[in-house]
Short mmCIF file of C-alpha atoms in Angstrom, two decimals:
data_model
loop_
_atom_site.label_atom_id
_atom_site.label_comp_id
_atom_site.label_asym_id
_atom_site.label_seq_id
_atom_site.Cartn_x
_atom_site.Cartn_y
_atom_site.Cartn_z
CA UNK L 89 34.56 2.68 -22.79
CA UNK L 90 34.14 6.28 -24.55
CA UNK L 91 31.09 8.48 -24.31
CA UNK L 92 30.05 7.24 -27.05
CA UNK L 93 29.83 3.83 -26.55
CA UNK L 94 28.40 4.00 -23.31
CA UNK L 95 25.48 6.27 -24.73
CA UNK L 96 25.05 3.47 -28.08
CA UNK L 97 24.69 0.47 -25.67
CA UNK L 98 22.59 2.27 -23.23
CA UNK L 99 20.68 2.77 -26.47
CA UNK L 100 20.19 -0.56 -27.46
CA UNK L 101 19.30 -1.72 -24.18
CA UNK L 102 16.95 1.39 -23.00
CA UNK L 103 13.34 -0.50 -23.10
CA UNK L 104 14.90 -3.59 -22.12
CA UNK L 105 15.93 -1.32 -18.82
CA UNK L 106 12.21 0.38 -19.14
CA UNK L 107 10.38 -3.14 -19.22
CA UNK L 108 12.16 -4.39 -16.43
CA UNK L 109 11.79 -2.06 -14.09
CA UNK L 110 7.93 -2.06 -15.00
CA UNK L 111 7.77 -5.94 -14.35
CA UNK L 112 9.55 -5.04 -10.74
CA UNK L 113 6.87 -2.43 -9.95
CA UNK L 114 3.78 -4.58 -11.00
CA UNK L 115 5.43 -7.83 -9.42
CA UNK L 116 5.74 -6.07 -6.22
CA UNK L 117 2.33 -4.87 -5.75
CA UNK L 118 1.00 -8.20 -6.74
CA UNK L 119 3.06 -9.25 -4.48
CA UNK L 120 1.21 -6.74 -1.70
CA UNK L 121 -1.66 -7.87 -2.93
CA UNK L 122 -1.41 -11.62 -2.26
CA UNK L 123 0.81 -10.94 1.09
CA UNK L 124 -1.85 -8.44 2.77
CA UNK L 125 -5.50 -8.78 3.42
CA UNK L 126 -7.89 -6.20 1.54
CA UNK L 127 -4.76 -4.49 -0.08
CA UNK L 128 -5.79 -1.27 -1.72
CA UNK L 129 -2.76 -0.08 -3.62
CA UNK L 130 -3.76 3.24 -4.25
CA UNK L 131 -4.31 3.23 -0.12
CA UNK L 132 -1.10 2.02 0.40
CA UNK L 133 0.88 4.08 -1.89
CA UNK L 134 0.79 7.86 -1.21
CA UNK L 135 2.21 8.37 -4.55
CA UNK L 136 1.85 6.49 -7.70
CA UNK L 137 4.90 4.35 -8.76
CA UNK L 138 6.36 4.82 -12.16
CA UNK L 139 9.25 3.49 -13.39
CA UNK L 140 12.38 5.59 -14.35
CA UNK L 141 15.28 5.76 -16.78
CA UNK L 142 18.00 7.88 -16.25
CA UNK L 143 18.67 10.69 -18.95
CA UNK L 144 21.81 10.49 -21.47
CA UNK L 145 23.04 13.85 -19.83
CA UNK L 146 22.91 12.28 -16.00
CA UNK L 147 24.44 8.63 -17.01
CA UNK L 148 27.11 10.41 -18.37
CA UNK L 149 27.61 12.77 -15.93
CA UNK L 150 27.97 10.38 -13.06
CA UNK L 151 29.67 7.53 -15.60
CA UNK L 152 32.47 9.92 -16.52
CA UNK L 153 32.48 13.23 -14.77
CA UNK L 154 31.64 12.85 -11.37
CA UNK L 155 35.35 11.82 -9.78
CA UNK L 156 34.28 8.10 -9.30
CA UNK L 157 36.10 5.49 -10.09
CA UNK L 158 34.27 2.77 -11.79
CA UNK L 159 35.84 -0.41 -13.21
CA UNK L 160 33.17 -0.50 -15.67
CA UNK L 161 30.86 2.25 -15.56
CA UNK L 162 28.23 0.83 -17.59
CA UNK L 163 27.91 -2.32 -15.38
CA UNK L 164 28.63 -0.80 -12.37
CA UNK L 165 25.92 1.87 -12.27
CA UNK L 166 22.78 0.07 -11.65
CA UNK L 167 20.39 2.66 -10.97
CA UNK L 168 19.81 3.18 -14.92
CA UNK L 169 16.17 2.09 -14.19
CA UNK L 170 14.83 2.82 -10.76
CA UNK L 171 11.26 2.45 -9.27
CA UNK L 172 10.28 4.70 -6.01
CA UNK L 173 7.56 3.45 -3.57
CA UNK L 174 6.13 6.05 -1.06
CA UNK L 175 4.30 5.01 1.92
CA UNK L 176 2.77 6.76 4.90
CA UNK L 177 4.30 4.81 8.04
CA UNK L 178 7.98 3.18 8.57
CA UNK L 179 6.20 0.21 9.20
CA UNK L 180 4.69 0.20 5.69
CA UNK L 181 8.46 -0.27 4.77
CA UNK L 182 8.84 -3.48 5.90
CA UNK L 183 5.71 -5.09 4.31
CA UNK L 184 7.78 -4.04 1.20
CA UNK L 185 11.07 -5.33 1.82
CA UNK L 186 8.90 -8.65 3.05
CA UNK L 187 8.22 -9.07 -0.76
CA UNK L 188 10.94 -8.22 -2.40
CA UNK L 189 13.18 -10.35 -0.38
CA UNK L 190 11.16 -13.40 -0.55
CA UNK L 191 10.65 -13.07 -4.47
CA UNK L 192 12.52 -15.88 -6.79
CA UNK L 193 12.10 -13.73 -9.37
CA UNK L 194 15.39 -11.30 -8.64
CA UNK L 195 18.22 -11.49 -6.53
CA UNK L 196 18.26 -8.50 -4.29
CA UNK L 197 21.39 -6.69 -2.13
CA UNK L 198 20.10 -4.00 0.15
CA UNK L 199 22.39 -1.12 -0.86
CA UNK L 200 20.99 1.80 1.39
CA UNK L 201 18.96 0.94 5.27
CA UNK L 202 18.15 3.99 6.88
CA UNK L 203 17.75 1.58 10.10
CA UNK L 204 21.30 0.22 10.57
CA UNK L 205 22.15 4.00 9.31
CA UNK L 206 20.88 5.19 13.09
CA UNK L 207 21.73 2.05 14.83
CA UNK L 208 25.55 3.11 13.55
CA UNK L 209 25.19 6.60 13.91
CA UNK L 210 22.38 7.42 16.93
CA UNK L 211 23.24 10.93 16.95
CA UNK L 212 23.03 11.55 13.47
CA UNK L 213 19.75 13.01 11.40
CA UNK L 214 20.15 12.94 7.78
CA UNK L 215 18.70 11.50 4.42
CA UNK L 216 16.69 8.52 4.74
CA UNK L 217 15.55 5.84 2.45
CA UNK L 218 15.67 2.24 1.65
CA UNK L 219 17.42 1.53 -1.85
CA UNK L 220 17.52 -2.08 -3.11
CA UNK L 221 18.96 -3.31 -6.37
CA UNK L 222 16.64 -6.07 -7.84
CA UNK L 223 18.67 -7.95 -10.42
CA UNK L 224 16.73 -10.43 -13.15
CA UNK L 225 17.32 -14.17 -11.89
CA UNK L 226 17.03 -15.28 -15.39
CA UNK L 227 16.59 -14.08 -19.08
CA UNK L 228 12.93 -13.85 -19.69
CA UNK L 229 10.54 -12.17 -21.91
CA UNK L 230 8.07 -9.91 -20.53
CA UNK L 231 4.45 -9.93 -21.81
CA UNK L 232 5.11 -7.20 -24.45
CA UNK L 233 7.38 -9.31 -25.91
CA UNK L 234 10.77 -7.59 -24.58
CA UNK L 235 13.91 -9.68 -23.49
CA UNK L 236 14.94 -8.84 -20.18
CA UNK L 237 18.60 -10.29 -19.77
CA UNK L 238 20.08 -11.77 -16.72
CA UNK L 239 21.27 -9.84 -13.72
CA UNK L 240 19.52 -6.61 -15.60
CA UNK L 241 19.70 -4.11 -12.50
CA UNK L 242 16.58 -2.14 -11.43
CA UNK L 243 17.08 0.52 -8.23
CA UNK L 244 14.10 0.46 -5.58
CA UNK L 245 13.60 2.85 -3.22
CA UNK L 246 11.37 2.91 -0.33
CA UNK L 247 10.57 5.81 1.72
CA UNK L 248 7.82 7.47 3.90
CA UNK L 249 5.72 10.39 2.73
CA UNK L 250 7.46 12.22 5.37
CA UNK L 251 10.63 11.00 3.98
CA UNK L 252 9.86 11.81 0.77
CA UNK L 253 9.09 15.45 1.55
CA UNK L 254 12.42 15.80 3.21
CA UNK L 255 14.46 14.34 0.36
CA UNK L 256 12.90 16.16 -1.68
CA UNK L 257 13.65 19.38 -0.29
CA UNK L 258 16.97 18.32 0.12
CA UNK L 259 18.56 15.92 -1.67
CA UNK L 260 20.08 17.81 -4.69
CA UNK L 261 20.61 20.84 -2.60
CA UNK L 262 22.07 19.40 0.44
CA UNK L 263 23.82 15.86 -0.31
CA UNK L 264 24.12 15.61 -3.82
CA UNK L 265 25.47 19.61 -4.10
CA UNK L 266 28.31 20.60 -6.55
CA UNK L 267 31.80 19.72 -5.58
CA UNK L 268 32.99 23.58 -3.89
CA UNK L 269 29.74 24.72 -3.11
CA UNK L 270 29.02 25.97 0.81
CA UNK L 271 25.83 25.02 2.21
CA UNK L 272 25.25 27.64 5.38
CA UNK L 273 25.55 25.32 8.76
CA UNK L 274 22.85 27.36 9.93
CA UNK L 275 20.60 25.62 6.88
CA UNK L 276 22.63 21.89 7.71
CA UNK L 277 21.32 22.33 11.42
CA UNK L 278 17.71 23.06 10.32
CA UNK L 279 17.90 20.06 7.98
CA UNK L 280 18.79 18.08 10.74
CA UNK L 281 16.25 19.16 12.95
CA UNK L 282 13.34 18.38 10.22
CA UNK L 283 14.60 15.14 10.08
CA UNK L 284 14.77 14.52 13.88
CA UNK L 285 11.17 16.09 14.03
CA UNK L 286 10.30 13.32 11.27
CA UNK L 287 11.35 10.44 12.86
CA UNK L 288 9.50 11.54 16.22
CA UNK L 289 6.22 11.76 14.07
CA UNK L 290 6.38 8.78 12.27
CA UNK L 291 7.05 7.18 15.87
CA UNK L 292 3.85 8.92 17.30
CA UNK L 293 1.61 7.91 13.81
CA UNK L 294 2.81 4.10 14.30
CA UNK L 295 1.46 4.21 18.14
CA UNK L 296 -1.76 6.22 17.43
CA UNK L 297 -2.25 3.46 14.32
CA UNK L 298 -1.45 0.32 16.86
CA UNK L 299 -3.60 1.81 19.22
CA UNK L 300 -6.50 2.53 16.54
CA UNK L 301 -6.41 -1.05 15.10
CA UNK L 302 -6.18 -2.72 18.60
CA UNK L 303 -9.61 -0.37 19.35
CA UNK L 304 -11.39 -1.40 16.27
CA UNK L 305 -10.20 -5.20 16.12
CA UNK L 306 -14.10 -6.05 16.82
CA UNK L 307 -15.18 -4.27 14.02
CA UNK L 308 -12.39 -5.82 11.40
CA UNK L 309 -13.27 -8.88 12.41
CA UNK L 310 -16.90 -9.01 12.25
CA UNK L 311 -16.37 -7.43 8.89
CA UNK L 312 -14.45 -10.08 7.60
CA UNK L 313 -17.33 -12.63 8.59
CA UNK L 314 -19.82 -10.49 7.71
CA UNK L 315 -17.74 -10.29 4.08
CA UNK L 316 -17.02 -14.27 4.31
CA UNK L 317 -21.16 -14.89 4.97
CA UNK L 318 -21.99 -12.85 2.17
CA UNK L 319 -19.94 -14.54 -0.30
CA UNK L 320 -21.27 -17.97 0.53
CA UNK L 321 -24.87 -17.48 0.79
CA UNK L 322 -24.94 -14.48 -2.13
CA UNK L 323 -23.02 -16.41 -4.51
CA UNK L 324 -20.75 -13.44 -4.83
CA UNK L 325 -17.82 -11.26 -3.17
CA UNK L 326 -19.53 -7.87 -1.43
CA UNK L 327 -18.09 -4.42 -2.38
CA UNK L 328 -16.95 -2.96 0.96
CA UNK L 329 -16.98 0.97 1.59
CA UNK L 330 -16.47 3.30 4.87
CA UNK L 331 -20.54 2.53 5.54
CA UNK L 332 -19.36 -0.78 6.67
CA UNK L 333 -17.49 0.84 9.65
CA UNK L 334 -20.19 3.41 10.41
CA UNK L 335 -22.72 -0.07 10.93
CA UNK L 336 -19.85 -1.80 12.87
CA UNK L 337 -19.28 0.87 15.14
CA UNK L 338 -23.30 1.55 15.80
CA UNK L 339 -24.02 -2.20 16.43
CA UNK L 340 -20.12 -3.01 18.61
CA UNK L 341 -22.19 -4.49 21.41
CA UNK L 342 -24.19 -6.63 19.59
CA UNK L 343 -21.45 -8.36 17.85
CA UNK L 344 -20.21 -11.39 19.84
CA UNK L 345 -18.24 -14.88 19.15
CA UNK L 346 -21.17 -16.32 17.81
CA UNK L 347 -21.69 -14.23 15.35
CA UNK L 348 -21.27 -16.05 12.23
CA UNK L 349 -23.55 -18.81 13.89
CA UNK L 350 -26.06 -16.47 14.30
CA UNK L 351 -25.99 -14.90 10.74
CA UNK L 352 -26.14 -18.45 9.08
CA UNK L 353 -28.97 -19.53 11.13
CA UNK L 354 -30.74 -16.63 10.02
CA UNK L 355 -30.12 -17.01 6.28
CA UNK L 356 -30.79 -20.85 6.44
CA UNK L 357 -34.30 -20.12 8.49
CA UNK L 358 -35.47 -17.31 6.20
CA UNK L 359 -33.78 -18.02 2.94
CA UNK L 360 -35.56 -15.09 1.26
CA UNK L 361 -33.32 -13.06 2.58
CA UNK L 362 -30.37 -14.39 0.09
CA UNK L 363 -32.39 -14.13 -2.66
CA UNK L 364 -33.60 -10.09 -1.78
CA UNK L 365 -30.16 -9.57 -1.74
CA UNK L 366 -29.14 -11.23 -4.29
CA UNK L 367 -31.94 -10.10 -6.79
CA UNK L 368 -31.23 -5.93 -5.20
CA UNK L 369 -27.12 -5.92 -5.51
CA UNK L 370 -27.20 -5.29 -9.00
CA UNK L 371 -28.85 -1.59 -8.92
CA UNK L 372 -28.82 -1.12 -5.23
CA UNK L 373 -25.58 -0.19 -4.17
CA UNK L 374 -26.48 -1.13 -0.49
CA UNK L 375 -27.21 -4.67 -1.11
CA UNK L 376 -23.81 -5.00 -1.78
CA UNK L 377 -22.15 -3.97 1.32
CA UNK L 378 -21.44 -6.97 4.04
CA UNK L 379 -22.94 -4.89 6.56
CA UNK L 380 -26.95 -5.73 4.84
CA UNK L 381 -26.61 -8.86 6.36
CA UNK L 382 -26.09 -8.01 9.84
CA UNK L 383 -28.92 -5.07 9.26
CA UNK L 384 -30.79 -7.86 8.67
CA UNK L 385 -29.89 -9.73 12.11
CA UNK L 386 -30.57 -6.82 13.86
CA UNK L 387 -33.62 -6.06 12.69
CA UNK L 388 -35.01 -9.06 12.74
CA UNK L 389 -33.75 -9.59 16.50
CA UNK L 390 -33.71 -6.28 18.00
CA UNK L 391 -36.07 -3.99 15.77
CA UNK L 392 -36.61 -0.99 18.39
CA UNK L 393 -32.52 -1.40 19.60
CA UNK L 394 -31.97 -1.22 15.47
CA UNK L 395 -33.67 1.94 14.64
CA UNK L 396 -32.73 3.19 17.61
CA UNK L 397 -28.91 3.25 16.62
CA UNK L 398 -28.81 3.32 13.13
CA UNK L 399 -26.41 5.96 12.02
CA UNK L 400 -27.43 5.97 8.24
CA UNK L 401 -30.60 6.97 6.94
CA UNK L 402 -34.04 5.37 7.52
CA UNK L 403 -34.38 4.69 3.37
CA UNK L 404 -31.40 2.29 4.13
CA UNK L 405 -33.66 0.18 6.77
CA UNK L 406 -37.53 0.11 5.55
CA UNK L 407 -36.99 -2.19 2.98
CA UNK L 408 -35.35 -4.92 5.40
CA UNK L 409 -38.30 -3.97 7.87
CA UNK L 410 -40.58 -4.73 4.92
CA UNK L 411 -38.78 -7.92 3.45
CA UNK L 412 -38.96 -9.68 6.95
CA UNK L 413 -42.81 -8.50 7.83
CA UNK L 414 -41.83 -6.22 10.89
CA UNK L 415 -43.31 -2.53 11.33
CA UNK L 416 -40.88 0.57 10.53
CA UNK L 417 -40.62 2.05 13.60
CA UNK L 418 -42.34 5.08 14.66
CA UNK L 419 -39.59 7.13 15.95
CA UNK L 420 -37.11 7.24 12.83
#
């Protein structure tokens, strides 16, 4: 295959290439989506993912003039479309690679693991990232109407922010340098040692996050009934913001096993309530955080303990005061 050719079929087949590796992106955060509870993509992913296509100049350059010897180049390269995911954590990896290898909609061949890369070599730090090829199971058309073919290749690559920031220091001017070009060993030591130094932070981040999680597991999971309550007696999913923790963490004692027991005998003895929220959520954004309901609880069972350790603002709290015929307290 001449120059030429490779450049007319790589032509032909560019937005077939484009659309596919835009189905892989948006099929793997659905996938994060339906996989993890209260996914927030733009949470997740510390920088947005867009797919890729290689230039003419650099799928010629590594088809034909790069020293390597492919039986056919044009089949053989398959990072002609590539999609990069950036997380914060290590761990965030592996809720990625979850969905992509359970997916039926590609085959998938993990072509770079940074893992088995330090299991093999312990005393090694270098470049590290995850790169899967994701190839179409089937012909299919995508909703804009363009044919993917079969076995259509897209590149994936996974990697910490941390990561990230190293490679992209790096990369071109360390591992992917000109054939006869010196790199100081002085520079390859300090390359090293930022990559040593990033593996011992992301190891410190995943403890501090296991032990923050483990701390606030009370919290999470009254939120989730709190969130659960709301939908069934509202008639409608709550929006959920950092308020919700600031409630959580003021009220922590309060919040035993029973509490979803408690909530729904509240809301079934006093069903005003319901419809005050309800008939509010529209223009008051507080009415539409789970946390209204156990504001509610409180007040109506502790009032003084309530006001006492409310960490928002005393607008937030008359008007549950007033909608369940209690006196404001005097000392907010």
């Amino acid at each position: 295959m001449t120059e030429s050719e490779f450049l007319a079929r790589w032509h032909a087949e560019r937005d077939s290439y484009s659309a596919w590796g835009l189905f892989v992106k948006n099929q793997i955060i659905a996938d994060l989506h339906a996989s993890i509870p209260h996914f927030d993509a733009h949470a997740f992913l510390k920088i947005l993912p867009e797919p890729r296509t290689k230039t003419d100049n650099s799928l010629i350059g590594k088809a034909f003039h790069r020293n390597k010897a492919y039986a056919d180049p044009y089949v053989n390269i398959e990072d002609k479309v590539g999609v990069r995911f950036v997380v914060l954590l290590t761990s965030d990896i592996k809720k990625i690679q979850h969905v992509i290898e359970r997916s039926t909609m590609w085959t998938c061949s993990l072509d770079r693991d940074y893992e088995a890369e330090r299991e093999t070599r312990p005393l090694e730090f270098t470049y590290q990232s995850t790169h899967y090829v994701l190839k179409a199971a089937n012909t299919f058309r995508t909703e804009s109407y363009v044919e993917v073919q079969k076995d259509t290749p897209c590149e994936v690559q996974i990697r910490t922010l941390l990561q990230h920031a190293h490679s992209e220091l790096t990369h071109d001017n360390i591992y992917k340098r000109e054939p006869g070009s010196e790199v100081a060993k002085t520079v390859e030591r300090t390359v090293a040692k930022s990559m040593a130094l990033i593996e011992a932070v992301d190891d410190y981040f995943i403890s501090a996050v296991d032990e923050l999680n483990s701390a606030t597991k009370a919290e999470r999971e009254a939120l989730d009934i709190l969130a659960t309550v709301y939908s069934e007696h509202i008639g409608f999913a709550p929006q959920t913001d950092l308020s919700n923790r600031l409630v959580l963490q003021a009220f922590r004692q309060n919040m035993g096993a029973d509490l979803r027991q408690c909530l729904t005998e509240l809301l079934v003895q006093k069903p005003f309530i319901a419809e005050r929220v309800r008939g509010r959520a529209a223009t008051h954004y507080l009415f539409r955080q789970p946390w209204i309901l156990l504001a509610y609880l409180m007040a109506d069972s502790a009032p003084a303990v309530t006001a006492e350790r409310w960490p928002l603002t005393p607008d937030e709290l008359r008007p549950i005061y007033t909608d369940l015929g209690r006196a404001f307290p005097a000392q907010i």
